[in-house]
Amino acid sequence: MPNPVLRSVHVHPVKSVAGYAPDAAVVEPWGLAGDRRWMVVDQTGRAVTQRQHARLALASAEPLADGGVRLSAPGLAPLAVAVPGTVGTAVVELFGEKVEAVPVGAASDAWFGAFLGVPVRLMHLDDPAHRRPVDPDYALPGETVSFADGFPLLITSVASLDALNSLIAQGDHADEGPLPMNRFRPNLVVDGTPPWAEDDWRRIQVGEVRFRVAKPCGRCVVTTTDQQTAERGKEPLRTLARHRRFGDRLVFGQNLVPEHTGTVRVGDPVRILG
């Protein structure tokens, strides 16, 4: 087995929208720099994700030099969105949590509304150091997270995806496989480990940055969404239910909390510390 290395890095500026894969990324206490700092909400302030609107997979967001993002989607002219100024905050809801965020403005609201066909707003997480704590059952005091589902980073492995695809090929929806890694929307993808080795990790180091492995990642309907077409299928949830059920969760990947800041780079060695 070769020594584990970081295969790829993925940043998703807008929650549930396609992101980009840089060669390196800065690790901040709440996640990769720029990752999931923006989120679409409905008129009541609740998060709008691919769970409700699979079509979000077809939109993409890339960073701008001023900290804003450039939005692109089929049928719409691209839109450059700047970080909003100090216009006050509004309370939004993400998985039952109340979080303060900053409204971005009418242009971005109209852009996403035209794309989804329903009234929505785009919000920005202005102060990730204070706005949203990590689940206290798995966090140390003061740890915070962006608009990610629950933890600062998600790591997956190439070998585990290969193993999962082999299981899918043996199942009753084999025509849906093999699945690409983007179904799982990870931040870090590691290569050179045995399948499912990440189940036993407690602490790891990627390049210069150490992470605590907080808990396995329970998967949802988003993983059944083709990120290129927005069409839904049965896999991988059907196969995860048969082979990767841990309690009431269907697991693929592990949630990480950084122990300090730094930079991770494609090709970095990955060390298992415990």
PDB file of C-alpha atoms in Angstrom:
ATOM      1  CA  MET A   1       0.000   0.000   0.000  1.00  0.00           C
ATOM      2  CA  PRO A   2       1.512   3.391  -0.998  1.00  0.00           C
ATOM      3  CA  ASN A   3       1.898   6.157   1.552  1.00  0.00           C
ATOM      4  CA  PRO A   4      -1.340   8.160   1.848  1.00  0.00           C
ATOM      5  CA  VAL A   5      -1.403  11.532   0.102  1.00  0.00           C
ATOM      6  CA  LEU A   6      -3.882  14.317  -0.416  1.00  0.00           C
ATOM      7  CA  ARG A   7      -5.420  13.637  -3.825  1.00  0.00           C
ATOM      8  CA  SER A   8      -7.593  16.733  -4.178  1.00  0.00           C
ATOM      9  CA  VAL A   9      -8.981  19.779  -2.385  1.00  0.00           C
ATOM     10  CA  HIS A  10     -12.531  21.083  -2.862  1.00  0.00           C
ATOM     11  CA  VAL A  11     -14.063  24.409  -1.873  1.00  0.00           C
ATOM     12  CA  HIS A  12     -17.794  25.132  -2.180  1.00  0.00           C
ATOM     13  CA  PRO A  13     -18.302  28.879  -1.627  1.00  0.00           C
ATOM     14  CA  VAL A  14     -22.128  28.665  -1.729  1.00  0.00           C
ATOM     15  CA  LYS A  15     -23.763  25.836   0.179  1.00  0.00           C
ATOM     16  CA  SER A  16     -25.207  23.158  -2.169  1.00  0.00           C
ATOM     17  CA  VAL A  17     -23.790  24.893  -5.273  1.00  0.00           C
ATOM     18  CA  ALA A  18     -20.886  23.486  -7.294  1.00  0.00           C
ATOM     19  CA  GLY A  19     -17.485  24.755  -6.231  1.00  0.00           C
ATOM     20  CA  TYR A  20     -13.924  24.461  -7.478  1.00  0.00           C
ATOM     21  CA  ALA A  21     -10.802  22.364  -6.854  1.00  0.00           C
ATOM     22  CA  PRO A  22      -7.703  24.462  -6.091  1.00  0.00           C
ATOM     23  CA  ASP A  23      -4.221  23.042  -5.737  1.00  0.00           C
ATOM     24  CA  ALA A  24      -4.038  24.406  -2.180  1.00  0.00           C
ATOM     25  CA  ALA A  25      -6.304  25.963   0.430  1.00  0.00           C
ATOM     26  CA  VAL A  26      -5.870  27.752   3.731  1.00  0.00           C
ATOM     27  CA  VAL A  27      -7.369  25.914   6.698  1.00  0.00           C
ATOM     28  CA  GLU A  28      -9.181  28.275   9.042  1.00  0.00           C
ATOM     29  CA  PRO A  29     -10.640  27.200  12.409  1.00  0.00           C
ATOM     30  CA  TRP A  30     -14.131  26.879  10.858  1.00  0.00           C
ATOM     31  CA  GLY A  31     -13.100  25.204   7.576  1.00  0.00           C
ATOM     32  CA  LEU A  32     -11.272  25.866   4.327  1.00  0.00           C
ATOM     33  CA  ALA A  33     -10.996  29.561   3.493  1.00  0.00           C
ATOM     34  CA  GLY A  34     -14.061  30.597   1.528  1.00  0.00           C
ATOM     35  CA  ASP A  35     -15.895  27.305   1.964  1.00  0.00           C
ATOM     36  CA  ARG A  36     -19.671  27.542   2.516  1.00  0.00           C
ATOM     37  CA  ARG A  37     -19.672  31.173   3.581  1.00  0.00           C
ATOM     38  CA  TRP A  38     -22.778  31.847   1.454  1.00  0.00           C
ATOM     39  CA  MET A  39     -26.186  30.168   1.608  1.00  0.00           C
ATOM     40  CA  VAL A  40     -29.552  30.449  -0.112  1.00  0.00           C
ATOM     41  CA  VAL A  41     -32.612  30.696   2.146  1.00  0.00           C
ATOM     42  CA  ASP A  42     -36.350  30.790   1.528  1.00  0.00           C
ATOM     43  CA  GLN A  43     -38.688  33.604   2.532  1.00  0.00           C
ATOM     44  CA  THR A  44     -38.928  32.251   6.080  1.00  0.00           C
ATOM     45  CA  GLY A  45     -35.137  32.203   6.444  1.00  0.00           C
ATOM     46  CA  ARG A  46     -34.736  28.425   6.223  1.00  0.00           C
ATOM     47  CA  ALA A  47     -31.761  27.029   4.313  1.00  0.00           C
ATOM     48  CA  VAL A  48     -32.420  25.983   0.723  1.00  0.00           C
ATOM     49  CA  THR A  49     -30.144  23.135  -0.372  1.00  0.00           C
ATOM     50  CA  GLN A  50     -30.084  20.306  -2.890  1.00  0.00           C
ATOM     51  CA  ARG A  51     -32.306  18.410  -0.468  1.00  0.00           C
ATOM     52  CA  GLN A  52     -35.187  20.651  -1.564  1.00  0.00           C
ATOM     53  CA  HIS A  53     -33.911  21.823  -4.964  1.00  0.00           C
ATOM     54  CA  ALA A  54     -31.639  19.367  -6.769  1.00  0.00           C
ATOM     55  CA  ARG A  55     -31.252  22.021  -9.481  1.00  0.00           C
ATOM     56  CA  LEU A  56     -28.768  23.874  -7.261  1.00  0.00           C
ATOM     57  CA  ALA A  57     -26.187  21.308  -8.405  1.00  0.00           C
ATOM     58  CA  LEU A  58     -26.188  22.970 -11.835  1.00  0.00           C
ATOM     59  CA  ALA A  59     -25.132  26.375 -10.490  1.00  0.00           C
ATOM     60  CA  SER A  60     -21.511  27.105  -9.636  1.00  0.00           C
ATOM     61  CA  ALA A  61     -19.577  29.659  -7.620  1.00  0.00           C
ATOM     62  CA  GLU A  62     -15.957  30.730  -7.915  1.00  0.00           C
ATOM     63  CA  PRO A  63     -14.050  33.161  -5.701  1.00  0.00           C
ATOM     64  CA  LEU A  64     -13.266  36.746  -6.670  1.00  0.00           C
ATOM     65  CA  ALA A  65     -10.185  38.647  -5.556  1.00  0.00           C
ATOM     66  CA  ASP A  66     -12.247  40.930  -3.285  1.00  0.00           C
ATOM     67  CA  GLY A  67     -13.710  38.007  -1.343  1.00  0.00           C
ATOM     68  CA  GLY A  68     -16.910  37.883  -3.339  1.00  0.00           C
ATOM     69  CA  VAL A  69     -18.060  35.148  -5.682  1.00  0.00           C
ATOM     70  CA  ARG A  70     -18.933  34.807  -9.346  1.00  0.00           C
ATOM     71  CA  LEU A  71     -22.164  32.875  -9.866  1.00  0.00           C
ATOM     72  CA  SER A  72     -22.857  30.891 -13.040  1.00  0.00           C
ATOM     73  CA  ALA A  73     -25.785  28.744 -14.100  1.00  0.00           C
ATOM     74  CA  PRO A  74     -27.406  27.472 -17.312  1.00  0.00           C
ATOM     75  CA  GLY A  75     -29.657  30.042 -18.919  1.00  0.00           C
ATOM     76  CA  LEU A  76     -28.483  32.970 -16.814  1.00  0.00           C
ATOM     77  CA  ALA A  77     -25.821  35.607 -17.299  1.00  0.00           C
ATOM     78  CA  PRO A  78     -22.998  35.233 -14.745  1.00  0.00           C
ATOM     79  CA  LEU A  79     -23.265  37.489 -11.715  1.00  0.00           C
ATOM     80  CA  ALA A  80     -20.415  38.905  -9.636  1.00  0.00           C
ATOM     81  CA  VAL A  81     -21.435  39.236  -6.002  1.00  0.00           C
ATOM     82  CA  ALA A  82     -19.408  41.333  -3.565  1.00  0.00           C
ATOM     83  CA  VAL A  83     -19.164  40.706   0.154  1.00  0.00           C
ATOM     84  CA  PRO A  84     -22.004  42.781   1.639  1.00  0.00           C
ATOM     85  CA  GLY A  85     -21.193  45.744   3.816  1.00  0.00           C
ATOM     86  CA  THR A  86     -22.315  46.294   7.371  1.00  0.00           C
ATOM     87  CA  VAL A  87     -26.038  46.449   6.636  1.00  0.00           C
ATOM     88  CA  GLY A  88     -27.126  44.499   9.694  1.00  0.00           C
ATOM     89  CA  THR A  89     -27.849  40.817  10.137  1.00  0.00           C
ATOM     90  CA  ALA A  90     -30.892  38.592   9.853  1.00  0.00           C
ATOM     91  CA  VAL A  91     -31.556  35.267  11.527  1.00  0.00           C
ATOM     92  CA  VAL A  92     -31.531  32.223   9.252  1.00  0.00           C
ATOM     93  CA  GLU A  93     -32.225  28.591  10.089  1.00  0.00           C
ATOM     94  CA  LEU A  94     -29.963  25.681   9.201  1.00  0.00           C
ATOM     95  CA  PHE A  95     -31.039  22.231  10.416  1.00  0.00           C
ATOM     96  CA  GLY A  96     -32.981  23.833  13.250  1.00  0.00           C
ATOM     97  CA  GLU A  97     -30.094  26.080  14.321  1.00  0.00           C
ATOM     98  CA  LYS A  98     -30.604  29.836  14.374  1.00  0.00           C
ATOM     99  CA  VAL A  99     -27.645  31.689  12.829  1.00  0.00           C
ATOM    100  CA  GLU A 100     -27.086  35.387  12.200  1.00  0.00           C
ATOM    101  CA  ALA A 101     -26.039  36.222   8.642  1.00  0.00           C
ATOM    102  CA  VAL A 102     -25.917  39.238   6.355  1.00  0.00           C
ATOM    103  CA  PRO A 103     -28.375  39.697   3.455  1.00  0.00           C
ATOM    104  CA  VAL A 104     -26.459  40.037   0.204  1.00  0.00           C
ATOM    105  CA  GLY A 105     -28.895  42.069  -1.865  1.00  0.00           C
ATOM    106  CA  ALA A 106     -31.620  42.260  -4.475  1.00  0.00           C
ATOM    107  CA  ALA A 107     -29.480  41.328  -7.490  1.00  0.00           C
ATOM    108  CA  SER A 108     -28.318  37.986  -6.083  1.00  0.00           C
ATOM    109  CA  ASP A 109     -31.789  37.256  -4.695  1.00  0.00           C
ATOM    110  CA  ALA A 110     -33.300  37.807  -8.134  1.00  0.00           C
ATOM    111  CA  TRP A 111     -30.584  35.705  -9.794  1.00  0.00           C
ATOM    112  CA  PHE A 112     -31.188  32.671  -7.594  1.00  0.00           C
ATOM    113  CA  GLY A 113     -34.934  33.235  -7.693  1.00  0.00           C
ATOM    114  CA  ALA A 114     -34.905  33.144 -11.489  1.00  0.00           C
ATOM    115  CA  PHE A 115     -32.793  29.997 -11.450  1.00  0.00           C
ATOM    116  CA  LEU A 116     -34.910  28.087  -8.920  1.00  0.00           C
ATOM    117  CA  GLY A 117     -38.288  29.525  -9.855  1.00  0.00           C
ATOM    118  CA  VAL A 118     -39.154  30.447  -6.265  1.00  0.00           C
ATOM    119  CA  PRO A 119     -38.468  33.533  -4.115  1.00  0.00           C
ATOM    120  CA  VAL A 120     -35.194  33.106  -2.213  1.00  0.00           C
ATOM    121  CA  ARG A 121     -32.438  35.212  -0.683  1.00  0.00           C
ATOM    122  CA  LEU A 122     -28.652  34.844  -0.657  1.00  0.00           C
ATOM    123  CA  MET A 123     -27.006  35.281   2.752  1.00  0.00           C
ATOM    124  CA  HIS A 124     -23.363  35.706   3.786  1.00  0.00           C
ATOM    125  CA  LEU A 125     -21.752  34.418   6.983  1.00  0.00           C
ATOM    126  CA  ASP A 126     -19.800  37.494   7.988  1.00  0.00           C
ATOM    127  CA  ASP A 127     -18.230  36.321  11.257  1.00  0.00           C
ATOM    128  CA  PRO A 128     -17.636  32.553  11.301  1.00  0.00           C
ATOM    129  CA  ALA A 129     -15.552  32.858  14.470  1.00  0.00           C
ATOM    130  CA  HIS A 130     -18.669  33.639  16.497  1.00  0.00           C
ATOM    131  CA  ARG A 131     -21.861  32.905  14.578  1.00  0.00           C
ATOM    132  CA  ARG A 132     -22.282  29.117  14.710  1.00  0.00           C
ATOM    133  CA  PRO A 133     -20.777  26.626  17.170  1.00  0.00           C
ATOM    134  CA  VAL A 134     -19.876  23.056  16.276  1.00  0.00           C
ATOM    135  CA  ASP A 135     -22.214  20.443  17.781  1.00  0.00           C
ATOM    136  CA  PRO A 136     -21.256  20.536  21.485  1.00  0.00           C
ATOM    137  CA  ASP A 137     -21.441  16.732  21.689  1.00  0.00           C
ATOM    138  CA  TYR A 138     -18.339  16.608  19.469  1.00  0.00           C
ATOM    139  CA  ALA A 139     -16.690  20.012  19.946  1.00  0.00           C
ATOM    140  CA  LEU A 140     -14.183  21.620  22.216  1.00  0.00           C
ATOM    141  CA  PRO A 141     -15.120  24.995  23.740  1.00  0.00           C
ATOM    142  CA  GLY A 142     -15.129  27.816  21.200  1.00  0.00           C
ATOM    143  CA  GLU A 143     -15.051  25.687  18.042  1.00  0.00           C
ATOM    144  CA  THR A 144     -17.190  27.091  15.250  1.00  0.00           C
ATOM    145  CA  VAL A 145     -18.263  26.108  11.758  1.00  0.00           C
ATOM    146  CA  SER A 146     -19.353  27.802   8.527  1.00  0.00           C
ATOM    147  CA  PHE A 147     -22.612  26.975   6.717  1.00  0.00           C
ATOM    148  CA  ALA A 148     -21.306  23.403   6.256  1.00  0.00           C
ATOM    149  CA  ASP A 149     -23.721  20.729   7.454  1.00  0.00           C
ATOM    150  CA  GLY A 150     -22.139  20.447  10.877  1.00  0.00           C
ATOM    151  CA  PHE A 151     -18.345  20.349  10.930  1.00  0.00           C
ATOM    152  CA  PRO A 152     -15.516  22.435   9.444  1.00  0.00           C
ATOM    153  CA  LEU A 153     -14.255  19.842   6.925  1.00  0.00           C
ATOM    154  CA  LEU A 154     -15.221  16.529   5.373  1.00  0.00           C
ATOM    155  CA  ILE A 155     -12.620  13.983   4.248  1.00  0.00           C
ATOM    156  CA  THR A 156     -13.208  10.974   1.975  1.00  0.00           C
ATOM    157  CA  SER A 157     -10.924   8.385   0.418  1.00  0.00           C
ATOM    158  CA  VAL A 158     -10.452   7.078  -3.109  1.00  0.00           C
ATOM    159  CA  ALA A 159     -10.231   3.473  -1.875  1.00  0.00           C
ATOM    160  CA  SER A 160     -13.543   3.709  -0.026  1.00  0.00           C
ATOM    161  CA  LEU A 161     -15.274   5.113  -3.093  1.00  0.00           C
ATOM    162  CA  ASP A 162     -13.827   2.270  -5.179  1.00  0.00           C
ATOM    163  CA  ALA A 163     -15.098  -0.232  -2.618  1.00  0.00           C
ATOM    164  CA  LEU A 164     -18.520   1.391  -2.554  1.00  0.00           C
ATOM    165  CA  ASN A 165     -18.722   1.346  -6.344  1.00  0.00           C
ATOM    166  CA  SER A 166     -17.854  -2.354  -6.321  1.00  0.00           C
ATOM    167  CA  LEU A 167     -20.766  -2.959  -3.959  1.00  0.00           C
ATOM    168  CA  ILE A 168     -23.091  -0.864  -6.125  1.00  0.00           C
ATOM    169  CA  ALA A 169     -22.068  -2.954  -9.148  1.00  0.00           C
ATOM    170  CA  GLN A 170     -23.285  -6.059  -7.305  1.00  0.00           C
ATOM    171  CA  GLY A 171     -26.623  -4.525  -6.346  1.00  0.00           C
ATOM    172  CA  ASP A 172     -30.000  -3.985  -7.975  1.00  0.00           C
ATOM    173  CA  HIS A 173     -29.132  -0.491  -9.264  1.00  0.00           C
ATOM    174  CA  ALA A 174     -25.792  -1.334 -10.837  1.00  0.00           C
ATOM    175  CA  ASP A 175     -26.641   0.818 -13.850  1.00  0.00           C
ATOM    176  CA  GLU A 176     -26.290   3.925 -11.673  1.00  0.00           C
ATOM    177  CA  GLY A 177     -22.612   3.284 -10.933  1.00  0.00           C
ATOM    178  CA  PRO A 178     -19.815   3.915 -10.764  1.00  0.00           C
ATOM    179  CA  LEU A 179     -20.424   7.145  -8.857  1.00  0.00           C
ATOM    180  CA  PRO A 180     -17.945  10.047  -8.889  1.00  0.00           C
ATOM    181  CA  MET A 181     -16.600  11.578  -5.690  1.00  0.00           C
ATOM    182  CA  ASN A 182     -18.528  14.812  -6.222  1.00  0.00           C
ATOM    183  CA  ARG A 183     -21.692  13.041  -5.055  1.00  0.00           C
ATOM    184  CA  PHE A 184     -20.267  13.355  -1.530  1.00  0.00           C
ATOM    185  CA  ARG A 185     -19.079  16.991  -1.756  1.00  0.00           C
ATOM    186  CA  PRO A 186     -15.913  16.503   0.333  1.00  0.00           C
ATOM    187  CA  ASN A 187     -13.274  19.103   1.156  1.00  0.00           C
ATOM    188  CA  LEU A 188     -10.310  16.702   1.203  1.00  0.00           C
ATOM    189  CA  VAL A 189      -9.855  13.471  -0.747  1.00  0.00           C
ATOM    190  CA  VAL A 190      -7.067  11.126   0.308  1.00  0.00           C
ATOM    191  CA  ASP A 191      -5.459   8.383  -1.792  1.00  0.00           C
ATOM    192  CA  GLY A 192      -3.284   5.448  -0.750  1.00  0.00           C
ATOM    193  CA  THR A 193      -5.291   4.082   2.183  1.00  0.00           C
ATOM    194  CA  PRO A 194      -7.156   0.760   2.508  1.00  0.00           C
ATOM    195  CA  PRO A 195     -10.921   0.918   1.972  1.00  0.00           C
ATOM    196  CA  TRP A 196     -12.793   2.227   5.006  1.00  0.00           C
ATOM    197  CA  ALA A 197      -9.552   2.852   6.929  1.00  0.00           C
ATOM    198  CA  GLU A 198     -10.945   6.259   7.926  1.00  0.00           C
ATOM    199  CA  ASP A 199     -13.452   4.520  10.215  1.00  0.00           C
ATOM    200  CA  ASP A 200     -10.642   4.014  12.726  1.00  0.00           C
ATOM    201  CA  TRP A 201      -8.954   7.408  12.524  1.00  0.00           C
ATOM    202  CA  ARG A 202      -9.023   9.687  15.555  1.00  0.00           C
ATOM    203  CA  ARG A 203      -6.398  12.278  14.603  1.00  0.00           C
ATOM    204  CA  ILE A 204      -4.661  12.885  11.287  1.00  0.00           C
ATOM    205  CA  GLN A 205      -2.170  15.304   9.813  1.00  0.00           C
ATOM    206  CA  VAL A 206      -2.428  16.566   6.244  1.00  0.00           C
ATOM    207  CA  GLY A 207       0.755  18.347   5.261  1.00  0.00           C
ATOM    208  CA  GLU A 208       1.339  20.904   7.994  1.00  0.00           C
ATOM    209  CA  VAL A 209      -2.166  20.804   9.530  1.00  0.00           C
ATOM    210  CA  ARG A 210      -3.454  18.440  12.210  1.00  0.00           C
ATOM    211  CA  PHE A 211      -7.127  17.542  12.494  1.00  0.00           C
ATOM    212  CA  ARG A 212      -9.351  15.812  15.012  1.00  0.00           C
ATOM    213  CA  VAL A 213     -11.676  13.252  13.435  1.00  0.00           C
ATOM    214  CA  ALA A 214     -14.956  14.221  15.074  1.00  0.00           C
ATOM    215  CA  LYS A 215     -17.466  11.667  13.785  1.00  0.00           C
ATOM    216  CA  PRO A 216     -18.531   9.694  10.696  1.00  0.00           C
ATOM    217  CA  CYS A 217     -20.535  11.588   8.112  1.00  0.00           C
ATOM    218  CA  GLY A 218     -24.137  10.451   7.814  1.00  0.00           C
ATOM    219  CA  ARG A 219     -25.335  10.782   4.232  1.00  0.00           C
ATOM    220  CA  CYS A 220     -28.599  12.162   2.836  1.00  0.00           C
ATOM    221  CA  VAL A 221     -30.534  12.402  -0.437  1.00  0.00           C
ATOM    222  CA  VAL A 222     -28.003  14.864  -1.879  1.00  0.00           C
ATOM    223  CA  THR A 223     -25.690  11.918  -2.589  1.00  0.00           C
ATOM    224  CA  THR A 224     -28.310  10.457  -4.940  1.00  0.00           C
ATOM    225  CA  THR A 225     -28.213  13.620  -7.078  1.00  0.00           C
ATOM    226  CA  ASP A 226     -26.165  13.588 -10.275  1.00  0.00           C
ATOM    227  CA  GLN A 227     -24.121  16.774  -9.916  1.00  0.00           C
ATOM    228  CA  GLN A 228     -23.983  17.228 -13.697  1.00  0.00           C
ATOM    229  CA  THR A 229     -27.685  16.740 -14.506  1.00  0.00           C
ATOM    230  CA  ALA A 230     -29.483  17.254 -11.133  1.00  0.00           C
ATOM    231  CA  GLU A 231     -31.325  13.955 -11.686  1.00  0.00           C
ATOM    232  CA  ARG A 232     -31.910  11.749  -8.662  1.00  0.00           C
ATOM    233  CA  GLY A 233     -31.393   8.001  -8.386  1.00  0.00           C
ATOM    234  CA  LYS A 234     -31.334   5.362  -5.649  1.00  0.00           C
ATOM    235  CA  GLU A 235     -27.592   5.103  -5.170  1.00  0.00           C
ATOM    236  CA  PRO A 236     -25.510   5.321  -3.087  1.00  0.00           C
ATOM    237  CA  LEU A 237     -28.093   5.314  -0.298  1.00  0.00           C
ATOM    238  CA  ARG A 238     -29.457   1.893  -1.261  1.00  0.00           C
ATOM    239  CA  THR A 239     -25.997   0.301  -0.999  1.00  0.00           C
ATOM    240  CA  LEU A 240     -24.946   2.325   2.056  1.00  0.00           C
ATOM    241  CA  ALA A 241     -28.089   1.105   3.822  1.00  0.00           C
ATOM    242  CA  ARG A 242     -27.023  -2.484   3.230  1.00  0.00           C
ATOM    243  CA  HIS A 243     -23.316  -2.215   3.972  1.00  0.00           C
ATOM    244  CA  ARG A 244     -22.522   1.059   5.782  1.00  0.00           C
ATOM    245  CA  ARG A 245     -25.261   1.535   8.363  1.00  0.00           C
ATOM    246  CA  PHE A 246     -23.996   2.768  11.732  1.00  0.00           C
ATOM    247  CA  GLY A 247     -26.980   3.092  14.055  1.00  0.00           C
ATOM    248  CA  ASP A 248     -29.446   5.299  12.190  1.00  0.00           C
ATOM    249  CA  ARG A 249     -26.783   6.817   9.888  1.00  0.00           C
ATOM    250  CA  LEU A 250     -25.631   5.726   6.433  1.00  0.00           C
ATOM    251  CA  VAL A 251     -21.950   6.580   6.541  1.00  0.00           C
ATOM    252  CA  PHE A 252     -19.410   7.692   3.979  1.00  0.00           C
ATOM    253  CA  GLY A 253     -16.479   9.913   4.962  1.00  0.00           C
ATOM    254  CA  GLN A 254     -15.418  11.534   8.207  1.00  0.00           C
ATOM    255  CA  ASN A 255     -15.978  14.989   9.679  1.00  0.00           C
ATOM    256  CA  LEU A 256     -12.878  16.908  10.720  1.00  0.00           C
ATOM    257  CA  VAL A 257     -12.119  19.771  13.095  1.00  0.00           C
ATOM    258  CA  PRO A 258      -8.762  21.567  12.606  1.00  0.00           C
ATOM    259  CA  GLU A 259      -6.460  21.658  15.603  1.00  0.00           C
ATOM    260  CA  HIS A 260      -4.722  24.758  14.206  1.00  0.00           C
ATOM    261  CA  THR A 261      -4.542  26.796  11.021  1.00  0.00           C
ATOM    262  CA  GLY A 262      -2.240  26.309   8.036  1.00  0.00           C
ATOM    263  CA  THR A 263      -2.307  25.372   4.372  1.00  0.00           C
ATOM    264  CA  VAL A 264      -3.063  22.034   2.736  1.00  0.00           C
ATOM    265  CA  ARG A 265      -1.783  21.234  -0.744  1.00  0.00           C
ATOM    266  CA  VAL A 266      -2.513  18.533  -3.289  1.00  0.00           C
ATOM    267  CA  GLY A 267       0.221  15.924  -2.899  1.00  0.00           C
ATOM    268  CA  ASP A 268       0.694  16.557   0.828  1.00  0.00           C
ATOM    269  CA  PRO A 269       1.447  13.435   2.867  1.00  0.00           C
ATOM    270  CA  VAL A 270      -1.378  12.243   5.101  1.00  0.00           C
ATOM    271  CA  ARG A 271      -0.299  10.813   8.466  1.00  0.00           C
ATOM    272  CA  ILE A 272      -2.560   8.837  10.772  1.00  0.00           C
ATOM    273  CA  LEU A 273      -1.763  10.024  14.296  1.00  0.00           C
ATOM    274  CA  GLY A 274      -4.180   7.857  16.210  1.00  0.00           C
TER     275      GLY A 274
END
